[in-house]
Amino acid sequence: MRKILILLGLITVSTAAYYSLKDKQVPVFLMTDEPSIIAKGHNGHVFLVELHFEHDGLINFIESNQSQNVLFLLDSSLIERADHIVELLKKLQRPTGLLGKNSETLNQDIATYEKAFDTKPLWFMPQGYVYEEPLRLTLFKQQVNMIAPSLIIRNNVFPTKLEKGTILSLPLYKETHVDFEKLSSWMSTQQFVSIEESLFGYSLKTKRYP
């Protein structure tokens, strides 16, 4: 009888720990135990939007259901000049990360993000997608996850077939022309999930904003 009670106790603790992890709100956590770059998931597809510049239709896209699992990566200069975008992303609790440059500007970029979002970025991606060794080591030390796309969307050309776990990115520069209606229509035909769900099969809640 005692063995049965101990076993039941262990099962209860294990179950509680699992659901605690599943629903836990964590501002920062590392997906890897070494300075590695995540460039592919396991389930569904992941969609990134690189916010260098605000375009017509962007606000409506952020407010749409299609953007719920999109990871918005913000350039520090856009964070400083586009408070309305930051506030909208916070209000709608859209996943966000930092779009940086290099190791020399990293600390300042992180400080800019942290001031705007009241937390350190969970995700980072450099412009140009090149991770130099000093940048990788510094990000790992700062407990910021590194991500890179396996496919880049350009010129409103959207793939019809995707491998499971593909990470796609849409760069929004000043000279970029994006058809957001076409983008939303295409996204509705694909299975886009959060990066956490793609890696682990379920989503972890990160920081919630009041």
N, CA, C and O of each residue as an XYZ file, in Angstrom:
840
protein
N       0.835     -1.203      0.000
C       0.000      0.000      0.000
C       0.874      1.259      0.000
O       0.591      2.241     -0.686
N       1.956      1.189      0.803
C       2.855      2.329      0.873
C       3.502      2.607     -0.477
O       3.634      3.764     -0.875
N       3.912      1.539     -1.195
C       4.522      1.697     -2.513
C       3.557      2.339     -3.491
O       3.947      3.169     -4.313
N       2.284      1.946     -3.397
C       1.257      2.503     -4.294
C       1.097      4.001     -4.029
O       0.997      4.794     -4.966
N       1.073      4.394     -2.724
C       0.916      5.804     -2.379
C       2.103      6.620     -2.858
O       1.934      7.737     -3.346
N       3.323      6.060     -2.719
C       4.522      6.759     -3.187
C       4.477      6.946     -4.686
O       4.801      8.016     -5.203
N       4.062      5.873     -5.396
C       3.972      5.933     -6.847
C       2.966      6.982     -7.296
O       3.218      7.751     -8.224
N       1.810      6.999     -6.615
C       0.785      7.991     -6.950
C       1.297      9.399     -6.674
O       1.001     10.331     -7.422
N       2.061      9.548     -5.608
C       2.626     10.855     -5.291
C       3.591     11.334     -6.347
O       3.575     12.507     -6.720
N       4.440     10.432     -6.839
C       5.402     10.780     -7.886
C       4.695     11.152     -9.174
O       5.097     12.098     -9.851
N       3.639     10.415     -9.523
C       2.869     10.708    -10.726
C       2.237     12.090    -10.616
O       2.235     12.855    -11.580
N       1.698     12.411     -9.435
C       1.066     13.713     -9.224
C       2.067     14.838     -9.370
O       1.791     15.845    -10.023
N       3.250     14.667     -8.753
C       4.291     15.692     -8.844
C       4.763     15.859    -10.267
O       4.945     16.987    -10.723
N       4.971     14.747    -10.997
C       5.431     14.808    -12.384
C       4.414     15.502    -13.264
O       4.772     16.317    -14.114
N       3.136     15.179    -13.060
C       2.075     15.802    -13.856
C       2.005     17.293    -13.571
O       1.868     18.103    -14.488
N       2.101     17.654    -12.286
C       2.058     19.072    -11.921
C       3.236     19.812    -12.520
O       3.086     20.940    -12.989
N       4.411     19.190    -12.510
C       5.600     19.829    -13.075
C       5.442     20.042    -14.557
O       5.835     21.086    -15.077
N       4.864     19.059    -15.263
C       4.674     19.175    -16.710
C       3.758     20.333    -17.041
O       4.073     21.163    -17.894
N       2.599     20.389    -16.349
C       1.658     21.469    -16.649
C       2.183     22.810    -16.174
O       1.863     23.845    -16.756
N       2.996     22.800    -15.110
C       3.608     24.046    -14.672
C       4.539     24.584    -15.737
O       4.543     25.785    -16.004
N       5.335     23.709    -16.354
C       6.232     24.132    -17.427
C       5.449     24.573    -18.640
O       5.800     25.552    -19.299
N       4.377     23.842    -18.935
C       3.600     24.128    -20.138
C       2.938     25.493    -20.066
O       2.830     26.184    -21.079
N       2.487     25.893    -18.862
C       1.759     27.148    -18.721
C       2.597     28.249    -18.090
O       2.109     29.357    -17.870
N       3.850     27.947    -17.801
C       4.694     28.907    -17.092
C       4.973     30.136    -17.946
O       5.212     30.033    -19.149
N       4.940     31.288    -17.312
C       5.293     32.529    -17.987
C       6.766     32.799    -17.745
O       7.177     33.084    -16.619
N       7.547     32.711    -18.784
C       8.986     32.903    -18.645
C       9.448     34.011    -19.568
O       9.238     33.920    -20.777
N      10.082     35.074    -19.032
C      10.523     36.173    -19.882
C      11.672     35.789    -20.783
O      11.748     36.268    -21.914
N      12.578     34.930    -20.313
C      13.730     34.531    -21.104
C      14.072     33.089    -20.770
O      14.094     32.717    -19.597
N      14.335     32.278    -21.769
C      14.844     30.931    -21.552
C      15.631     30.525    -22.785
O      15.385     31.019    -23.885
N      16.581     29.618    -22.588
C      17.413     29.174    -23.691
C      16.863     27.895    -24.294
O      16.559     26.940    -23.579
N      16.737     27.883    -25.621
C      16.260     26.703    -26.318
C      17.368     25.660    -26.480
O      17.077     24.479    -26.671
N      18.614     26.076    -26.409
C      19.732     25.164    -26.602
C      20.709     25.313    -25.440
O      20.716     26.341    -24.763
N      21.539     24.288    -25.206
C      22.511     24.338    -24.119
C      23.896     24.720    -24.622
O      24.884     24.541    -23.911
N      23.975     25.236    -25.824
C      25.212     25.754    -26.386
C      24.847     26.865    -27.366
O      23.692     26.963    -27.778
N      25.828     27.716    -27.752
C      25.492     28.842    -28.647
C      25.167     28.386    -30.073
O      25.965     28.571    -30.992
N      23.983     27.787    -30.241
C      23.547     27.273    -31.539
C      22.475     28.171    -32.139
O      21.789     28.906    -31.429
N      22.346     28.096    -33.448
C      21.355     28.898    -34.179
C      20.213     27.996    -34.613
O      20.435     26.967    -35.250
N      19.001     28.378    -34.271
C      17.829     27.601    -34.654
C      17.384     28.035    -36.042
O      16.971     29.177    -36.241
N      17.470     27.118    -37.000
C      17.116     27.433    -38.383
C      16.029     26.514    -38.921
O      15.641     26.622    -40.085
N      15.535     25.608    -38.080
C      14.479     24.698    -38.526
C      13.746     24.155    -37.311
O      14.358     23.855    -36.286
N      12.422     24.032    -37.436
C      11.624     23.448    -36.378
C      11.291     22.004    -36.689
O      11.932     21.369    -37.526
N      10.260     21.483    -35.993
C       9.847     20.091    -36.191
C       8.393     19.971    -36.635
O       8.040     19.075    -37.401
N       7.553     20.884    -36.147
C       6.120     20.822    -36.436
C       5.663     22.087    -37.149
O       6.131     23.182    -36.837
N       4.754     21.940    -38.099
C       4.212     23.104    -38.787
C       5.296     23.933    -39.443
O       6.350     23.420    -39.817
N       5.023     25.231    -39.581
C       5.988     26.174    -40.148
C       6.026     27.419    -39.266
O       5.058     27.732    -38.573
N       7.151     28.119    -39.302
C       7.337     29.333    -38.510
C       7.496     30.516    -39.455
O       8.214     30.435    -40.452
N       6.816     31.619    -39.133
C       6.882     32.803    -39.987
C       7.442     33.977    -39.206
O       6.942     34.324    -38.136
N       8.487     34.584    -39.752
C       9.112     35.760    -39.157
C       8.833     36.983    -40.017
O       8.791     36.885    -41.243
N       8.645     38.131    -39.384
C       8.543     39.394    -40.103
C       9.624     40.318    -39.568
O       9.652     40.626    -38.376
N      10.516     40.761    -40.450
C      11.613     41.653    -40.070
C      11.155     43.099    -40.233
O      10.977     43.579    -41.353
N      10.968     43.782    -39.121
C      10.437     45.142    -39.159
C      11.562     46.172    -39.157
O      12.054     46.586    -38.108
N      11.952     46.571    -40.363
C      12.895     47.673    -40.535
C      12.143     48.973    -40.798
O      12.615     50.058    -40.458
N      10.949     48.844    -41.417
C      10.219     50.020    -41.900
C       8.728     49.710    -41.880
O       8.316     48.579    -42.137
N       7.923     50.726    -41.572
C       6.474     50.542    -41.546
C       5.896     50.717    -42.948
O       6.202     51.687    -43.640
N       5.055     49.764    -43.358
C       4.439     49.802    -44.680
C       2.926     49.934    -44.557
O       2.342     49.577    -43.534
N       2.302     50.451    -45.607
C       0.841     50.480    -45.660
C       0.320     49.053    -45.572
O       0.781     48.169    -46.295
N      -0.622     48.838    -44.703
C      -1.194     47.505    -44.532
C      -0.586     46.732    -43.373
O      -1.122     45.701    -42.970
N       0.529     47.216    -42.831
C       1.187     46.500    -41.736
C       0.314     46.463    -40.488
O       0.177     45.415    -39.857
N      -0.274     47.595    -40.129
C      -1.104     47.649    -38.920
C      -2.269     46.668    -39.026
O      -2.556     45.928    -38.085
N      -2.933     46.669    -40.176
C      -4.061     45.741    -40.365
C      -3.596     44.290    -40.283
O      -4.309     43.428    -39.768
N      -2.400     44.030    -40.792
C      -1.862     42.667    -40.739
C      -1.576     42.260    -39.296
O      -1.892     41.140    -38.894
N      -0.983     43.157    -38.516
C      -0.706     42.851    -37.112
C      -1.999     42.571    -36.354
O      -2.041     41.704    -35.481
N      -3.054     43.308    -36.694
C      -4.340     43.145    -36.011
C      -5.108     41.917    -36.466
O      -6.070     41.515    -35.811
N      -4.703     41.315    -37.575
C      -5.432     40.172    -38.124
C      -5.091     38.878    -37.379
O      -4.067     38.784    -36.702
N      -5.969     37.887    -37.521
C      -5.736     36.590    -36.896
C      -4.515     35.882    -37.475
O      -3.897     35.052    -36.809
N      -4.173     36.213    -38.710
C      -3.048     35.552    -39.365
C      -1.725     35.830    -38.651
O      -0.772     35.064    -38.792
N      -1.664     36.912    -37.893
C      -0.394     37.296    -37.273
C      -0.212     36.741    -35.866
O       0.796     37.027    -35.221
N      -1.161     35.959    -35.383
C      -1.111     35.513    -33.994
C       0.151     34.713    -33.671
O       0.693     34.836    -32.572
N       0.620     33.905    -34.604
C       1.810     33.090    -34.369
C       3.051     33.621    -35.066
O       4.105     32.985    -35.039
N       2.928     34.787    -35.690
C       4.083     35.399    -36.365
C       5.059     35.939    -35.318
O       4.639     36.533    -34.325
N       6.336     35.737    -35.535
C       7.359     36.333    -34.680
C       7.840     37.613    -35.348
O       8.486     37.571    -36.395
N       7.521     38.758    -34.734
C       7.913     40.052    -35.267
C       9.274     40.444    -34.690
O       9.425     40.604    -33.479
N      10.251     40.595    -35.570
C      11.597     40.987    -35.160
C      11.781     42.462    -35.486
O      11.685     42.860    -36.647
N      12.047     43.273    -34.465
C      12.075     44.725    -34.637
C      13.496     45.269    -34.613
O      14.296     44.933    -33.740
N      13.788     46.112    -35.586
C      15.036     46.858    -35.612
C      14.980     47.924    -34.516
O      13.931     48.526    -34.288
N      16.098     48.157    -33.844
C      16.111     49.098    -32.721
C      15.728     50.515    -33.147
O      15.102     51.246    -32.379
N      16.097     50.899    -34.352
C      15.747     52.245    -34.819
C      14.244     52.362    -35.049
O      13.670     53.427    -34.823
N      13.602     51.287    -35.494
C      12.140     51.314    -35.659
C      11.468     51.362    -34.299
O      10.455     52.042    -34.132
N      12.021     50.645    -33.319
C      11.466     50.678    -31.963
C      11.433     52.111    -31.444
O      10.459     52.534    -30.823
N      12.505     52.852    -31.705
C      12.624     54.208    -31.185
C      11.694     55.200    -31.888
O      11.282     56.191    -31.284
N      11.361     54.945    -33.151
C      10.550     55.932    -33.872
C       9.101     55.499    -34.102
O       8.308     56.280    -34.628
N       8.740     54.276    -33.720
C       7.387     53.767    -33.992
C       6.747     53.225    -32.714
O       6.501     52.026    -32.584
N       6.485     54.127    -31.784
C       5.857     53.720    -30.520
C       4.513     53.039    -30.740
O       4.153     52.119    -30.006
N       3.776     53.487    -31.743
C       2.434     52.932    -31.977
C       2.494     51.462    -32.380
O       1.597     50.688    -32.043
N       3.545     51.074    -33.098
C       3.694     49.665    -33.467
C       4.061     48.836    -32.245
O       3.522     47.749    -32.037
N       4.980     49.354    -31.440
C       5.366     48.661    -30.210
C       4.160     48.460    -29.306
O       3.941     47.363    -28.793
N       3.379     49.513    -29.111
C       2.213     49.431    -28.227
C       1.166     48.463    -28.772
O       0.517     47.752    -28.004
N       1.002     48.433    -30.092
C       0.029     47.513    -30.683
C       0.467     46.066    -30.496
O      -0.346     45.208    -30.155
N       1.745     45.796    -30.718
C       2.266     44.439    -30.524
C       2.109     43.997    -29.069
O       1.775     42.845    -28.795
N       2.349     44.907    -28.157
C       2.182     44.597    -26.740
C       0.717     44.368    -26.390
O       0.381     43.424    -25.676
N      -0.151     45.240    -26.899
C      -1.581     45.135    -26.614
C      -2.152     43.805    -27.103
O      -2.943     43.165    -26.411
N      -1.741     43.398    -28.301
C      -2.253     42.159    -28.892
C      -1.433     40.937    -28.492
O      -1.744     39.812    -28.881
N      -0.386     41.171    -27.713
C       0.475     40.101    -27.208
C       1.040     39.245    -28.335
O       1.043     38.015    -28.277
N       1.516     39.941    -29.360
C       2.162     39.234    -30.471
C       3.611     38.892    -30.082
O       4.269     39.687    -29.411
N       4.101     37.741    -30.490
C       5.487     37.373    -30.198
C       6.455     38.355    -30.865
O       6.273     38.718    -32.027
N       7.473     38.778    -30.133
C       8.439     39.730    -30.679
C       9.863     39.309    -30.346
O      10.105     38.512    -29.440
N      10.796     39.870    -31.107
C      12.212     39.636    -30.879
C      12.990     40.826    -31.396
O      12.408     41.813    -31.846
N      14.297     40.732    -31.330
C      15.167     41.838    -31.705
C      15.873     41.553    -33.023
O      16.438     40.478    -33.227
N      15.829     42.525    -33.900
C      16.560     42.470    -35.165
C      17.785     43.358    -34.998
O      17.678     44.584    -35.007
N      18.946     42.734    -34.847
C      20.141     43.495    -34.520
C      21.131     43.601    -35.664
O      20.830     43.278    -36.813
N      22.327     44.065    -35.309
C      23.353     44.295    -36.334
C      24.572     43.417    -36.082
O      24.845     42.490    -36.845
N      25.301     43.710    -35.011
C      26.517     42.965    -34.724
C      26.806     43.034    -33.231
O      26.042     43.626    -32.469
N      27.909     42.429    -32.819
C      28.255     42.377    -31.401
C      28.562     43.756    -30.831
O      28.387     43.981    -29.634
N      29.016     44.677    -31.672
C      29.386     46.013    -31.202
C      28.171     46.827    -30.757
O      28.258     47.619    -29.819
N      27.047     46.628    -31.429
C      25.838     47.392    -31.092
C      24.843     46.569    -30.274
O      23.767     47.060    -29.933
N      25.194     45.324    -29.958
C      24.243     44.413    -29.331
C      23.706     44.927    -28.005
O      22.493     44.936    -27.791
N      24.586     45.353    -27.117
C      24.134     45.801    -25.793
C      23.184     46.985    -25.887
O      22.194     47.047    -25.158
N      23.480     47.930    -26.786
C      22.606     49.080    -26.961
C      21.270     48.662    -27.574
O      20.219     49.171    -27.183
N      21.310     47.733    -28.537
C      20.077     47.248    -29.160
C      19.200     46.530    -28.138
O      17.984     46.717    -28.117
N      19.815     45.716    -27.299
C      19.059     45.008    -26.263
C      18.453     46.002    -25.276
O      17.312     45.835    -24.845
N      19.214     47.031    -24.920
C      18.713     48.052    -23.990
C      17.509     48.786    -24.578
O      16.550     49.084    -23.865
N      17.559     49.077    -25.874
C      16.439     49.746    -26.546
C      15.197     48.871    -26.525
O      14.096     49.345    -26.243
N      15.382     47.592    -26.826
C      14.251     46.644    -26.808
C      13.688     46.513    -25.396
O      12.474     46.546    -25.195
N      14.582     46.363    -24.424
C      14.141     46.156    -23.046
C      13.383     47.367    -22.513
O      12.417     47.208    -21.766
N      13.801     48.559    -22.881
C      13.104     49.776    -22.456
C      11.692     49.830    -23.029
O      10.761     50.278    -22.359
N      11.533     49.373    -24.273
C      10.221     49.428    -24.935
C       9.287     48.319    -24.474
O       8.089     48.547    -24.303
N       9.829     47.108    -24.268
C       8.988     45.945    -23.971
C       9.076     45.484    -22.516
O       8.429     44.510    -22.131
N       9.867     46.178    -21.718
C       9.994     45.858    -20.290
C      10.544     44.463    -20.033
O      10.306     43.888    -18.971
N      11.262     43.924    -20.976
C      11.884     42.618    -20.810
C      12.975     42.448    -21.849
O      12.955     43.097    -22.895
N      13.918     41.581    -21.558
C      14.974     41.285    -22.515
C      14.385     40.482    -23.674
O      13.468     39.692    -23.450
N      14.876     40.653    -24.908
C      14.328     39.875    -26.028
C      14.578     38.387    -25.858
O      15.648     37.967    -25.418
N      13.581     37.604    -26.210
C      13.714     36.148    -26.165
C      14.422     35.640    -27.415
O      15.108     34.619    -27.380
N      14.247     36.369    -28.528
C      14.790     35.960    -29.823
C      15.599     37.082    -30.454
O      15.304     38.263    -30.272
N      16.626     36.690    -31.198
C      17.476     37.643    -31.900
C      17.816     37.106    -33.285
O      18.026     35.909    -33.479
N      17.865     38.040    -34.250
C      18.358     37.693    -35.587
C      19.115     38.893    -36.142
O      18.615     40.016    -36.075
N      20.305     38.681    -36.685
C      21.071     39.810    -37.224
C      20.644     40.152    -38.647
O      20.226     39.276    -39.404
N      20.748     41.414    -39.002
C      20.513     41.818    -40.383
C      21.563     41.140    -41.265
O      22.760     41.199    -40.982
N      21.105     40.509    -42.314
C      22.019     39.783    -43.177
C      22.179     38.331    -42.787
O      22.780     37.550    -43.525
N      21.635     37.952    -41.608
C      21.579     36.555    -41.158
C      22.945     35.938    -40.866
O      23.056     34.714    -40.798
N      23.985     36.749    -40.694
C      25.330     36.239    -40.423
C      25.639     36.381    -38.931
O      25.634     37.486    -38.388
N      25.907     35.251    -38.281
C      26.274     35.249    -36.870
C      27.783     35.075    -36.740
O      28.306     33.972    -36.899
N      28.475     36.170    -36.450
C      29.898     36.059    -36.185
C      30.108     35.466    -34.787
O      29.240     35.568    -33.921
N      31.266     34.850    -34.585
C      31.519     34.155    -33.333
C      31.342     35.037    -32.095
O      30.716     34.590    -31.134
N      31.866     36.273    -32.070
C      31.641     37.129    -30.881
C      30.159     37.385    -30.612
O      29.732     37.444    -29.459
N      29.381     37.534    -31.680
C      27.944     37.774    -31.525
C      27.257     36.549    -30.928
O      26.441     36.680    -30.016
N      27.577     35.374    -31.430
C      26.977     34.137    -30.927
C      27.276     33.935    -29.443
O      26.386     33.606    -28.659
N      28.522     34.134    -29.074
C      28.920     33.921    -27.687
C      28.275     34.938    -26.753
O      27.868     34.598    -25.642
N      28.184     36.185    -27.205
C      27.571     37.226    -26.373
C      26.078     36.974    -26.192
O      25.550     37.137    -25.093
N      25.401     36.580    -27.256
C      23.967     36.286    -27.169
C      23.706     35.118    -26.232
O      22.765     35.147    -25.438
N      24.536     34.098    -26.326
C      24.372     32.937    -25.448
C      24.581     33.335    -23.990
O      23.845     32.900    -23.104
N      25.582     34.159    -23.754
C      25.848     34.632    -22.395
C      24.697     35.476    -21.873
O      24.390     35.443    -20.681
N      24.060     36.232    -22.762
C      22.925     37.091    -22.389
C      21.618     36.309    -22.307
O      20.581     36.871    -21.954
N      21.662     35.011    -22.633
C      20.484     34.134    -22.622
C      19.422     34.590    -23.623
O      18.232     34.639    -23.312
N      19.873     34.917    -24.811
C      18.978     35.291    -25.906
C      19.119     34.241    -27.011
O      20.229     33.941    -27.452
N      18.000     33.691    -27.448
C      18.021     32.644    -28.466
C      18.285     33.215    -29.853
O      17.825     34.307    -30.185
N      19.025     32.469    -30.649
C      19.392     32.886    -32.006
C      18.554     32.122    -33.028
O      18.399     30.904    -32.937
N      18.023     32.849    -33.991
C      17.179     32.237    -35.005
C      17.615     32.721    -36.382
O      18.133     33.828    -36.524
N      17.404     31.888    -37.391
C      17.731     32.246    -38.774
C      16.717     31.567    -39.688
O      16.260     30.463    -39.390
N      16.363     32.210    -40.794
C      15.373     31.617    -41.701
C      15.983     30.545    -42.595
O      17.162     30.604    -42.945
N      15.167     29.574    -42.953
C      15.579     28.599    -43.958
C      15.042     28.992    -45.328
O      15.428     28.420    -46.348
N      14.135     29.987    -45.336
C      13.578     30.481    -46.601
C      13.188     31.943    -46.434
O      12.562     32.308    -45.439
N      13.552     32.781    -47.401
C      13.255     34.217    -47.340
C      12.221     34.564    -48.414
O      12.371     34.184    -49.575
N      11.176     35.285    -48.020
C      10.115     35.689    -48.943
C      10.496     37.014    -49.598
O      10.792     37.992    -48.912
N      10.488     37.038    -50.927
C      10.810     38.267    -51.661
C       9.835     38.453    -52.828
O       9.342     37.482    -53.402
N       9.567     39.718    -53.165
C       8.791     40.076    -54.362
C       7.413     39.431    -54.397
O       6.910     39.093    -55.468
N       6.801     39.260    -53.227
C       5.441     38.699    -53.144
C       5.330     37.317    -53.790
O       4.275     36.948    -54.305
N       6.416     36.568    -53.759
C       6.409     35.193    -54.262
C       6.341     34.262    -53.061
O       7.274     34.198    -52.260
N       5.227     33.537    -52.939
C       4.998     32.682    -51.779
C       4.990     31.216    -52.200
O       4.261     30.845    -53.120
N       5.781     30.387    -51.550
C       5.870     28.963    -51.928
C       4.573     28.218    -51.647
O       3.877     28.518    -50.677
N       4.255     27.266    -52.480
C       3.040     26.476    -52.298
C       3.284     25.222    -51.485
O       2.372     24.718    -50.829
N       4.508     24.712    -51.520
C       4.845     23.515    -50.753
C       6.016     23.820    -49.827
O       7.034     24.376    -50.239
N       5.844     23.441    -48.569
C       6.867     23.693    -47.570
C       7.181     22.417    -46.796
O       6.289     21.624    -46.493
N       8.453     22.234    -46.482
C       8.834     21.120    -45.623
C       8.412     21.415    -44.188
O       8.381     22.571    -43.764
N       8.090     20.370    -43.453
C       7.710     20.547    -42.058
C       8.860     21.194    -41.284
O      10.015     20.787    -41.405
N       8.519     22.203    -40.492
C       9.521     22.863    -39.673
C      10.245     24.013    -40.350
O      11.165     24.591    -39.772
N       9.836     24.358    -41.585
C      10.487     25.456    -42.304
C      10.293     26.781    -41.565
O       9.193     27.088    -41.106
N      11.366     27.558    -41.457
C      11.301     28.896    -40.870
C      11.424     29.907    -42.005
O      12.471     30.010    -42.643
N      10.354     30.648    -42.250
C      10.325     31.634    -43.326
C      10.447     33.034    -42.754
O      10.006     33.299    -41.636
N      11.047     33.925    -43.525
C      11.178     35.309    -43.072
C      10.797     36.276    -44.186
O      11.126     36.076    -45.355
N      10.092     37.329    -43.783
C       9.699     38.391    -44.709
C      10.371     39.694    -44.279
O       9.945     40.294    -43.293
N      11.413     40.154    -44.990
C      12.080     41.411    -44.632
C      11.256     42.605    -45.117
O      10.837     42.648    -46.273
N      11.030     43.565    -44.234
C      10.293     44.777    -44.596
C      11.226     45.978    -44.536
O      11.323     46.654    -43.512
N      11.906     46.234    -45.638
C      12.740     47.417    -45.775
C      11.914     48.539    -46.413
O      10.784     48.322    -46.852
N      12.492     49.726    -46.454
C      11.794     50.866    -47.040
C      11.440     50.610    -48.494
O      10.369     51.007    -48.951
N      12.328     49.952    -49.222
C      12.109     49.719    -50.654
C      11.298     48.457    -50.942
O      11.017     48.153    -52.101
N      10.922     47.720    -49.898
C      10.148     46.493    -50.084
C       8.706     46.815    -50.454
O       8.106     47.738    -49.903
N       8.162     46.057    -51.378
C       6.744     46.192    -51.744
C       6.027     44.901    -51.353
O       6.332     43.826    -51.869
N       5.074     45.025    -50.436
C       4.385     43.851    -49.920
C       2.889     43.947    -50.164
O       2.264     44.964    -49.864
N       2.324     42.883    -50.708
C       0.882     42.781    -50.880
C       0.354     42.013    -49.668
O       0.357     40.782    -49.667
N      -0.101     42.734    -48.635
C      -0.508     42.079    -47.397
C      -1.766     41.239    -47.575
O      -1.950     40.246    -46.870
N      -2.632     41.623    -48.505
C      -3.822     40.800    -48.758
C      -3.415     39.453    -49.343
O      -3.933     38.412    -48.939
N      -2.498     39.476    -50.283
C      -1.996     38.244    -50.873
C      -1.253     37.412    -49.824
O      -1.375     36.187    -49.787
N      -0.488     38.091    -48.980
C       0.236     37.415    -47.912
C      -0.724     36.702    -46.965
O      -0.525     35.531    -46.640
N      -1.766     37.410    -46.521
C      -2.732     36.815    -45.591
C      -3.466     35.644    -46.219
O      -3.709     34.628    -45.568
N      -3.818     35.795    -47.497
C      -4.502     34.719    -48.208
C      -3.618     33.479    -48.288
O      -4.087     32.359    -48.083
N      -2.349     33.684    -48.583
C      -1.414     32.557    -48.668
C      -1.210     31.912    -47.301
O      -1.168     30.686    -47.194
N      -1.083     32.725    -46.259
C      -0.861     32.182    -44.917
C      -2.016     31.307    -44.457
O      -1.819     30.353    -43.704
N      -3.215     31.632    -44.908
C      -4.384     30.837    -44.509
C      -4.356     29.424    -45.081
O      -5.097     28.553    -44.626
N      -3.502     29.196    -46.078
C      -3.397     27.859    -46.678
C      -2.275     27.038    -46.052
O      -2.091     25.871    -46.398
N      -1.528     27.638    -45.137
C      -0.394     26.967    -44.518
C      -0.625     26.791    -43.016
O      -1.478     27.453    -42.424
N       0.139     25.901    -42.421
C       0.030     25.665    -40.982
C       1.173     26.360    -40.254
O       2.242     25.785    -40.052
N       0.927     27.613    -39.863
C       1.945     28.364    -39.147
C       1.700     28.262    -37.642
O       0.577     28.425    -37.163
N       2.781     27.989    -36.913
C       2.705     27.847    -35.469
C       3.808     28.697    -34.845
O       4.679     29.204    -35.551
N       3.771     28.849    -33.541
C       4.826     29.590    -32.848
C       6.119     28.784    -32.907
O       6.097     27.573    -33.129
N       7.235     29.461    -32.709
C       8.522     28.772    -32.742
C       8.598     27.729    -31.633
O       9.175     26.660    -31.833
N       8.019     28.025    -30.461
C       8.024     27.058    -29.366
C       7.221     25.815    -29.722
O       7.635     24.691    -29.436
N       6.066     26.029    -30.350
C       5.237     24.889    -30.740
C       5.914     24.073    -31.831
O       5.793     22.848    -31.857
N       6.620     24.739    -32.727
C       7.326     24.027    -33.792
C       8.444     23.160    -33.226
O       8.708     22.067    -33.727
N       9.099     23.655    -32.179
C      10.215     22.917    -31.581
C       9.753     21.846    -30.606
O      10.293     20.740    -30.592
N       8.738     22.177    -29.779
C       8.362     21.291    -28.690
C       6.975     20.667    -28.814
O       6.657     19.715    -28.102
N       6.159     21.195    -29.705
C       4.815     20.645    -29.833
C       3.788     21.385    -29.008
O       2.599     21.079    -29.100
N       4.207     22.359    -28.195
C       3.269     23.191    -27.450
C       3.897     24.560    -27.257
O       5.103     24.728    -27.440
N       3.081     25.540    -26.887
C       3.564     26.917    -26.733
C       3.829     27.222    -25.277
O       3.072     26.817    -24.394
N       4.922     27.947    -25.032
C       5.196     28.500    -23.713
C       4.771     29.949    -23.717
O       5.064     30.678    -24.664
N       4.090     30.374    -22.682
C       3.699     31.773    -22.579
C       4.902     32.581    -22.120
O       5.484     32.303    -21.071
N       5.267     33.574    -22.905
C       6.333     34.464    -22.479
C       5.706     35.621    -21.723
O       4.590     35.486    -21.222
N       6.374     36.726    -21.627
C       5.883     37.836    -20.811
C       4.580     38.375    -21.332
O       4.453     38.634    -22.528
N       3.599     38.552    -20.456
C       2.330     39.168    -20.810
C       2.358     40.626    -20.398
O       2.929     40.979    -19.365
N       1.752     41.456    -21.191
C       1.755     42.888    -20.917
C       0.438     43.301    -20.321
O      -0.601     42.775    -20.720
N       0.437     44.226    -19.375
C      -0.822     44.648    -18.736
C      -1.721     45.373    -19.711
O      -2.817     45.796    -19.343
